Amino acid sequence: MKDDIVRILISDSRIKARVSELGREMADIYDSKSGLTIVAILNGALIFLADLMREIPLKMRISLMTVSSYPDASVESRGPKLIAGLGDEVRDRHVLLVDDILDTGNTLRFVQREILDRGPASLRTCVLLRKTAKAPSDVKADFVGFDIEDEFVVGYGLDYNNLYRNYPHIGVLRPEVY
Ligand code: IMP
Ligand code: MG
């Protein structure tokens, strides 16, 4: 697996340090009485979610959505497709939407609408990575782990063709791989 990675962009130790900072930022913003409801987007946010939720020392509920934007082996998003959605569990809740990466913003725009349609008490969005070159102005993230250049990355939950999610760092794929 690691032979397919040409370069480590963000090491596991940098990720860990930043994730705990994000947890502290969130603990400052959310109220300890009402707590929060995390809505995470699978599969990409899987590992980020598992680490982040343990860094937020507040009462929380978790809801999972499955959204697919890259059919098969593709590095280009074809628009989000909802595989498993939300029920009424976000109504009147303070919702924190968690995703792996803000790229074109199509996925988050779509999911933010799904949540807002269900009447949450508040909605904030957290992404581990943001590709600043592409991120559109109408899709905002309130918490961002790292801003990165526009290159295709894998690891720490992010995949190519559903592979490399278990690579512990965030790395750049060797171009021959895709
Ligand atoms: P968007 O809808 O274009 O913002 O892309 C969102 C989804 O595309 C993310 O949740 C990822 O699953 C995937 N994605 C975007 N960029 C990358 C990347 O560099 N590596 C792996 N997946 C990516
Ligand atoms: Mg993905």
Coordinates of N, CA, C and O and ligand atoms in Angstrom, one line a residue, residues 44 100 159 165, ligand 2:
G44 N -15.9 8.5 3.9 CA -14.7 9.3 4.1 C -14.4 9.8 5.5 O -13.3 9.9 5.9
D100 N -14.9 14.6 5.4 CA -13.4 14.5 5.2 C -12.8 15.7 4.5 O -11.8 16.3 5.0
D159 N -10.2 8.0 0.3 CA -9.9 6.8 -0.6 C -9.6 7.2 -2.0 O -10.0 8.3 -2.5
R165 N -8.0 3.9 2.6 CA -8.6 4.6 3.8 C -7.8 4.3 5.1 O -7.8 5.2 6.0
Ligands
MG2 MG -14.9 9.6 -0.7

